Short mmCIF file of C-alpha atoms in Angstrom, two decimals:
data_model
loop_
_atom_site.label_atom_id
_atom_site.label_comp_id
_atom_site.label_asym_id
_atom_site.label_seq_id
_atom_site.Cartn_x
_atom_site.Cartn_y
_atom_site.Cartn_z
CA UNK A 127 63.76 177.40 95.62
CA UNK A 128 64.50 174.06 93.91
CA UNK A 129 65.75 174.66 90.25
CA UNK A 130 63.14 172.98 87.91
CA UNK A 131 64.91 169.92 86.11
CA UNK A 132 61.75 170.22 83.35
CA UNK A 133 62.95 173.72 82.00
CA UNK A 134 65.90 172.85 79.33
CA UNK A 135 68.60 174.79 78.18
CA UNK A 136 67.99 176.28 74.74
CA UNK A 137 70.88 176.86 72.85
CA UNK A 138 70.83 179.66 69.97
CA UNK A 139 72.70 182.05 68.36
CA UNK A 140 71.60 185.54 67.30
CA UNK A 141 72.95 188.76 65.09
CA UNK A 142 74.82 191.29 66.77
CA UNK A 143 77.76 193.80 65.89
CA UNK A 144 80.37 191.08 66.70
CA UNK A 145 78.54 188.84 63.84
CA UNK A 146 77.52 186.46 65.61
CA UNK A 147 76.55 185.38 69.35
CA UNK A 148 75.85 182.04 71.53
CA UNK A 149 73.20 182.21 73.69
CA UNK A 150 72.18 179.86 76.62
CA UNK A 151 68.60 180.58 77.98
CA UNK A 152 65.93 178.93 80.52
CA UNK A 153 62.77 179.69 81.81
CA UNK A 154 60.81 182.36 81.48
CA UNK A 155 59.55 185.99 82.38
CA UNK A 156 61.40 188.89 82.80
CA UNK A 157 64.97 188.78 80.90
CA UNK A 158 67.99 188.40 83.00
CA UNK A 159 71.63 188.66 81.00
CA UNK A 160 74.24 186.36 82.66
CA UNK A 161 77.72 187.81 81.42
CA UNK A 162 80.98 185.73 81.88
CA UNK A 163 84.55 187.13 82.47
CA UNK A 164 87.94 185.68 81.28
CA UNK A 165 88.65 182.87 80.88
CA UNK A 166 85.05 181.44 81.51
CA UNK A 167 82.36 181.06 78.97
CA UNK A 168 78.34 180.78 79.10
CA UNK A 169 78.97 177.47 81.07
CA UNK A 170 80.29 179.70 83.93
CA UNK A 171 76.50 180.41 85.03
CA UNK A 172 75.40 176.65 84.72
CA UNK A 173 74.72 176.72 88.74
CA UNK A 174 72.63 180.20 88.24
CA UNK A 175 70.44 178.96 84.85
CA UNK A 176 68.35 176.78 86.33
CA UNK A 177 68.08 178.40 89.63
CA UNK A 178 66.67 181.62 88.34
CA UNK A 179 64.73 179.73 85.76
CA UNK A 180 62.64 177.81 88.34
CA UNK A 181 62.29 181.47 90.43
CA UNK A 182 60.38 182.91 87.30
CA UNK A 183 62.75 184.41 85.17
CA UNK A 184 63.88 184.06 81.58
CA UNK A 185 67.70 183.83 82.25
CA UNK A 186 70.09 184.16 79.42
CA UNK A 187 73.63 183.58 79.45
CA UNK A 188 75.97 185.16 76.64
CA UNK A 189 79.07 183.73 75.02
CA UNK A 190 80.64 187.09 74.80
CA UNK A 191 82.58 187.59 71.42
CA UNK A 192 85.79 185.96 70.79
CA UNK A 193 84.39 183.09 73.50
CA UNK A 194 82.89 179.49 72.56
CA UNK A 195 80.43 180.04 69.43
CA UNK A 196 80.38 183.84 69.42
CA UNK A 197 82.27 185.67 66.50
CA UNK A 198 85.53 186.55 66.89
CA UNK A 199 86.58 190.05 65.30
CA UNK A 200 90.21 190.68 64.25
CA UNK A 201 91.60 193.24 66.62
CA UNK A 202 91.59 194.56 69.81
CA UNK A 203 89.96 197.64 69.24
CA UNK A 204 86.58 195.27 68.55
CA UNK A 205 86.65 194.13 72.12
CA UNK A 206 86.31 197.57 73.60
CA UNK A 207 82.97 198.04 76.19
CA UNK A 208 81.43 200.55 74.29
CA UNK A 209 81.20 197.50 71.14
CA UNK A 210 80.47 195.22 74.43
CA UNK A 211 77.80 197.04 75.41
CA UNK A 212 75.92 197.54 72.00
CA UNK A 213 76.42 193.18 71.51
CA UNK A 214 74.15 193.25 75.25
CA UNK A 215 71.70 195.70 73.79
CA UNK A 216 71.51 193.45 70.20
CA UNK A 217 70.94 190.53 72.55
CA UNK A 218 67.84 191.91 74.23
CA UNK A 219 66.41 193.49 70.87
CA UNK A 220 67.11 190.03 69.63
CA UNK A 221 65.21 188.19 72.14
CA UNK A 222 61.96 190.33 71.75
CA UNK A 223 62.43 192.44 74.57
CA UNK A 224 62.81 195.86 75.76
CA UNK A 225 64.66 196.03 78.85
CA UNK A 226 66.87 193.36 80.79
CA UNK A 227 68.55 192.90 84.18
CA UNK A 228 72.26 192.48 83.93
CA UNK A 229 74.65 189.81 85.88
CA UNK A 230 78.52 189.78 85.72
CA UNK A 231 81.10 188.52 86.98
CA UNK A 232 84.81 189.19 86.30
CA UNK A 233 85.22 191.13 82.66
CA UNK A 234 81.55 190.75 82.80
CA UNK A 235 81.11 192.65 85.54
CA UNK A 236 82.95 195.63 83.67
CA UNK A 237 80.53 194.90 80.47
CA UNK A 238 77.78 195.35 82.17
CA UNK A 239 78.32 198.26 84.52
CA UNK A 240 79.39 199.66 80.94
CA UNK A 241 76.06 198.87 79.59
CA UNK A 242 73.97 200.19 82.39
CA UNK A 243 75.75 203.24 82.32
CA UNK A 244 75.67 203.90 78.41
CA UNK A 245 71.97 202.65 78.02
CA UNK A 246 70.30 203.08 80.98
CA UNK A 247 66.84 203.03 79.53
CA UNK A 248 67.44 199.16 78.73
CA UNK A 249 69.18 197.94 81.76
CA UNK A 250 66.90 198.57 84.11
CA UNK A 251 69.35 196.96 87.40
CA UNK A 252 72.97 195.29 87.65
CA UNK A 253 74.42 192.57 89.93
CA UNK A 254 78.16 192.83 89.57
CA UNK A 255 80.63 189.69 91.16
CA UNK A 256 83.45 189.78 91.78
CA UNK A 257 84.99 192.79 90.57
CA UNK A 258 83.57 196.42 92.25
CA UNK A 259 82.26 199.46 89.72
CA UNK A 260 84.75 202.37 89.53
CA UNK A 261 83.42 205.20 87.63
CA UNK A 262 85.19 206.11 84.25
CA UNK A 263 88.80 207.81 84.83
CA UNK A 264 91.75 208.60 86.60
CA UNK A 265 95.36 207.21 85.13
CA UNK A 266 95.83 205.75 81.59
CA UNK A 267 95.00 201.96 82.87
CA UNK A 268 98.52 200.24 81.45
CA UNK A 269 100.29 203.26 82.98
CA UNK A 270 98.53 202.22 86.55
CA UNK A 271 99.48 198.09 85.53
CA UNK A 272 103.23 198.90 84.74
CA UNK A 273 103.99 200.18 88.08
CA UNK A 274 102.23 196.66 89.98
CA UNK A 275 104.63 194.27 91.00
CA UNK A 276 108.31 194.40 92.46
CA UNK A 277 111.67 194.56 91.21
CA UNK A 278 112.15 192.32 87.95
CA UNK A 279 107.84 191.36 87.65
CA UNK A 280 105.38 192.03 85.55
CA UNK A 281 101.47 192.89 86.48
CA UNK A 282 99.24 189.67 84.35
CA UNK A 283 97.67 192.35 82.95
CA UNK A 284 100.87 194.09 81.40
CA UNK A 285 101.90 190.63 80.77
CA UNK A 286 98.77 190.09 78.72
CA UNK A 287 98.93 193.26 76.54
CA UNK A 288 101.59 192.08 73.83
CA UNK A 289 100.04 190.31 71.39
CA UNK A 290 100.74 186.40 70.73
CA UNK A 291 102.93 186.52 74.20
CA UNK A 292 100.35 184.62 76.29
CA UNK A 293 98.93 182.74 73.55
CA UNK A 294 102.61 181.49 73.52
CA UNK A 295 102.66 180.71 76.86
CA UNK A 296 98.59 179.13 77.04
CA UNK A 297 98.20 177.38 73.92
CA UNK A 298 100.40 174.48 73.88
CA UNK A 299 98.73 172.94 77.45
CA UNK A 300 95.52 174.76 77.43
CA UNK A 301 93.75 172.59 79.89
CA UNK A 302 96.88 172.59 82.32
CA UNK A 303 97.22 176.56 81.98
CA UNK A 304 93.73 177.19 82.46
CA UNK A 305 93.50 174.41 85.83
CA UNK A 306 96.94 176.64 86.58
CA UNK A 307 94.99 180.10 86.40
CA UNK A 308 91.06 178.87 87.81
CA UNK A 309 93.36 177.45 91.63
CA UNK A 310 95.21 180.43 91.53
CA UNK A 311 92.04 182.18 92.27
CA UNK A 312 90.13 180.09 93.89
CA UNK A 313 90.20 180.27 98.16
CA UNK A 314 90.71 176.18 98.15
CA UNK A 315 93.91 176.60 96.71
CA UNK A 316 95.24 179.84 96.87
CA UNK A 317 97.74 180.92 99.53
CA UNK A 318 97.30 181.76 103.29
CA UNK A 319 95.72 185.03 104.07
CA UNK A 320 98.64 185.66 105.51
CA UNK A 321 101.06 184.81 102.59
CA UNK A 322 102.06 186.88 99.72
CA UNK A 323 100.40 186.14 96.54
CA UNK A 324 102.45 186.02 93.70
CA UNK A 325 100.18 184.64 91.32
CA UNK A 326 99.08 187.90 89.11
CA UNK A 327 103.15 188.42 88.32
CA UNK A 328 105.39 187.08 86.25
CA UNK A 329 109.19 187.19 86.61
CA UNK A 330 110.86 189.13 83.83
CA UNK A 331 111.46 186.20 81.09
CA UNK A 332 109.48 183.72 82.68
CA UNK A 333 105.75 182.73 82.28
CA UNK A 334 102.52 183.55 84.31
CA UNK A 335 102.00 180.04 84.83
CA UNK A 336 105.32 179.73 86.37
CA UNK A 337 103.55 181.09 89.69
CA UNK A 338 100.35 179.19 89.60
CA UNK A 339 99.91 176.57 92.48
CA UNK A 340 101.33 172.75 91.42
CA UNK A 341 99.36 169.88 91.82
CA UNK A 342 96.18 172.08 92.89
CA UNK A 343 92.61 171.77 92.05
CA UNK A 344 89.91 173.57 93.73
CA UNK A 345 87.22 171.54 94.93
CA UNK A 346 84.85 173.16 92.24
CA UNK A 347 86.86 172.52 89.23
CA UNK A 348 85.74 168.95 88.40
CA UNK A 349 87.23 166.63 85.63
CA UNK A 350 84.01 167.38 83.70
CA UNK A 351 84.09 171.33 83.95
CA UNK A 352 87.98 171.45 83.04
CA UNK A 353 87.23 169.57 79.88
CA UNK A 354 84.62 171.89 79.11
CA UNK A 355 86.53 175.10 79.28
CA UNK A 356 89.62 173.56 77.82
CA UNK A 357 87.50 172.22 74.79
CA UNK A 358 85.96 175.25 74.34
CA UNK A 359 89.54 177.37 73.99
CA UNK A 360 91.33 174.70 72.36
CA UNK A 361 89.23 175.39 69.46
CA UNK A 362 88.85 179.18 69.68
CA UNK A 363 92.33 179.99 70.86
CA UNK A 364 93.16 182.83 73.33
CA UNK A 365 93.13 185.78 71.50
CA UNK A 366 89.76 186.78 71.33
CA UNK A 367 89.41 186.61 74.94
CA UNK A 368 93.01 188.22 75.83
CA UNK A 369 92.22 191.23 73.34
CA UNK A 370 89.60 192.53 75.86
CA UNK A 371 92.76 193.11 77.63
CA UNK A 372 94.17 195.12 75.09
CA UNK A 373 91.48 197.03 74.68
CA UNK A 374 91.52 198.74 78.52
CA UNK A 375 93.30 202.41 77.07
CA UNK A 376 90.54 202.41 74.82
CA UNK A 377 87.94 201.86 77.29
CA UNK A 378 89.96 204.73 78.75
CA UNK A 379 89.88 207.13 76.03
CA UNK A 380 85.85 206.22 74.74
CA UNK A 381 84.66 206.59 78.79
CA UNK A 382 86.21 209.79 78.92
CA UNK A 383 82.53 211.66 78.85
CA UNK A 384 80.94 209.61 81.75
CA UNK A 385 84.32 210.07 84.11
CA UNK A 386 83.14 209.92 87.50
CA UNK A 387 79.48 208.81 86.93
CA UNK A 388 77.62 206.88 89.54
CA UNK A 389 75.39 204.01 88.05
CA UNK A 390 72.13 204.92 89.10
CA UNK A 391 69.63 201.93 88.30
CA UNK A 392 69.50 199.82 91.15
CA UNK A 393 72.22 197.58 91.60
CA UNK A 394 73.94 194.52 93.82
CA UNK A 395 77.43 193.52 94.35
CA UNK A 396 78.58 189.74 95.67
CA UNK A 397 82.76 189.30 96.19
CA UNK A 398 84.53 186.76 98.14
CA UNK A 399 86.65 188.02 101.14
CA UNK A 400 89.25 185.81 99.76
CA UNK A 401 89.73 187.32 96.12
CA UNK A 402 92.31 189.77 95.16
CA UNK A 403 89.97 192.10 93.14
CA UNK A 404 87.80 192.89 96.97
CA UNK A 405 91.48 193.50 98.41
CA UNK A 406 92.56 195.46 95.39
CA UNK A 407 89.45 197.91 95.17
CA UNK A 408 88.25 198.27 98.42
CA UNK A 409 88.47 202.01 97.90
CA UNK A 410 86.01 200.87 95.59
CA UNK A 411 83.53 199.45 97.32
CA UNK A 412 83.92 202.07 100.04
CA UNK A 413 83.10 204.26 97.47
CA UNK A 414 79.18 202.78 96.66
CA UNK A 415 77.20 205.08 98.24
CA UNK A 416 78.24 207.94 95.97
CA UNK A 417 79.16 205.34 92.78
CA UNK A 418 75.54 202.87 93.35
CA UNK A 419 73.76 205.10 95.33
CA UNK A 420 70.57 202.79 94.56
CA UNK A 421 72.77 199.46 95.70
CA UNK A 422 70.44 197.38 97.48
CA UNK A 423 73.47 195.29 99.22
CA UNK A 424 76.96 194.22 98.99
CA UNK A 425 78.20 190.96 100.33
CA UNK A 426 81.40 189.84 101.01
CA UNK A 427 81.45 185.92 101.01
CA UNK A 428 83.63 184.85 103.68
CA UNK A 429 86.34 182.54 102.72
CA UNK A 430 85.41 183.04 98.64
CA UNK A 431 87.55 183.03 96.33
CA UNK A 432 87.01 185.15 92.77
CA UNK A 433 84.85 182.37 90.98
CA UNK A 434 81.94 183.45 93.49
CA UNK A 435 79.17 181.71 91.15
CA UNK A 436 80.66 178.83 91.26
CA UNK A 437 82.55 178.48 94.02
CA UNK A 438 79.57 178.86 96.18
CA UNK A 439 76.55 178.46 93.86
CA UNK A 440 73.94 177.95 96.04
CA UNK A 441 74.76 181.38 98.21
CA UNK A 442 75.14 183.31 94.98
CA UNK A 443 71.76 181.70 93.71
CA UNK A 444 70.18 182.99 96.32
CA UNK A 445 70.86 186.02 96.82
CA UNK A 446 70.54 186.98 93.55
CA UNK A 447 66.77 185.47 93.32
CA UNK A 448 66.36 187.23 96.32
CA UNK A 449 67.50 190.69 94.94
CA UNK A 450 65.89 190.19 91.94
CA UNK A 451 62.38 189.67 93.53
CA UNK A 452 62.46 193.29 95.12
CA UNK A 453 62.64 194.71 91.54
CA UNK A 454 59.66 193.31 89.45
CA UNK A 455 57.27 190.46 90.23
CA UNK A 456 59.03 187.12 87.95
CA UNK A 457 56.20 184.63 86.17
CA UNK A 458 56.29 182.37 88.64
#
């Protein structure tokens, strides 16, 4: 279905426990939360806003705190999911509504298996991309991160936890870092299936970036869209976003109730065959019949990359309009 170039983007910003946060809607019917992982923002779900828009639904997507025009609380403890998935639940109350659909990808697909699991009677389904549920538990998470990576590296996500360390390392070429980190993942310019990937380590005493392709730009990434991103976190910095990485023995410690719970609303999952997190947790995904037992389908994009929504935005469009037309009838 052709998006509907009539139906604008409405910009707004609402009250939530972060303070404040951005919202991005269009169209209209039933409510359908877009949530963005790092480093992305709203703009991540540009392709999907207008597409779901013109299939009948109200589609909103969320600058998640410490991102773009959302609040940014001091600390790391404010970024953990269980404060993530109260900010989703503000949202919906916000917009008038009682119950919502939720859509994310990366971090945000985390948030919002988090929110579907701690307020089920709200979230009433959940697409995840990108990155698989896993039920609450098993190893402290930075115990599991230190052991990734050989002899004299460091796992990006260890490498993330210290404070002001990647805002070191990100802040002085944001645009360059961030054009560094989006080819890295991407299936255009990552390495051969067949090669090592060495871009989620850094040596000990160098950088991340250090490992991120040269001279690489994936087909996706226009001039346009880089300026966009790298506008938005040259003014906000880093550490809003980073802190969600801080926050993951938290998560770990808050969670500790639901270990091992399935998410039982119905539910969707869309990877790329190409991206490290399908590799990573395919024990995961083997795992959905017992963790989504009400998963309608998972698809594995071949030749994707981890920026599935944009990557290949008129696949993901679909199937999610298609998905979301088996679970309530949309105003169109």
């Amino acid at each position: 279905m052709r998006p509907d170039p009539s139906a604008a983007l409405r910009h707004r910003t609402v009250a939530a426990p972060a303070g404040r946060l951005h919202l991005v809607e269009q169209g209209t019917g039933p409510l359908v939360l877009l949530i963005h992982g790092f480093p992305e923002s709203w703009y991540s779900w540009r392709h999907q806003l207008p597409a779901l828009a013109a299939a009948g639904y109200r589609a909103v997507a969320v600058d998640v705190r410490g991102y773009g025009r959302s609040s940014e609380p001091a600390g790391a403890d404010a970024y953990r999911l269980l404060d993530l998935a109260e900010d989703n639940v503000a949202v919906v109350r916000a917009l008038g509504e009682e119950t919502a659909v939720l859509v994310g990808h990366d971090w945000g697909s985390n948030i919002a298996s988090a929110s579907a699991l701690l307020h089920p009677g709200v979230f009433t389904a959940v697409a995840l991309l990108s990155v698989p549920y896993a039920p609450p538990g098993g190893p402290r998470p930075t115990d599991v991160f230190s052991r990734i990576g050989g002899p004299g590296e460091e796992f990006y996500v260890s490498y993330f936890q210290e404070p002001g360390r990647a805002e070191a390392e990100i802040e002085p070429d944001v645009r360059g870092w961030l054009a560094g980190f989006y080819a890295a993942l991407s299936a255009d310019t990552m390495p051969a299936a067949d090669e090592p990937d060495p871009h989620f380590v850094a040596r000990d005493g160098g950088r991340l970036r250090d490992r991120f392709p040269a001279d690489s730009r994936p087909a996706w990434l226009t001039d346009d869209v880089l300026d966009f991103y790298a506008a938005q976190f040259e003014h906000t910095g880093l550490t809003g976003a980073l802190n969600r990485y801080r926050a993951v023995d938290r998560d770990w410690e808050d969670l500790a109730p639901h270990r091992g719970a399935p998410i039982t609303q119905p539910s969707l999952f869309i990877g790329g065959t190409r991206d490290a997190s399908t590799t990573w947790m395919s024990d995961a995904i083997d795992a959905f019949p017992t963790t989504l037992p009400a998963l309608s389908a998972s698809h594995l994009l071949d030749g994707c990359g981890h920026w599935v929504q944009q990557e290949r935005p008129e696949e993901t469009n679909r199937l999610l309009a298609d998905w979301l037309a088996t679970l309530t009838p949309s105003s169109s």
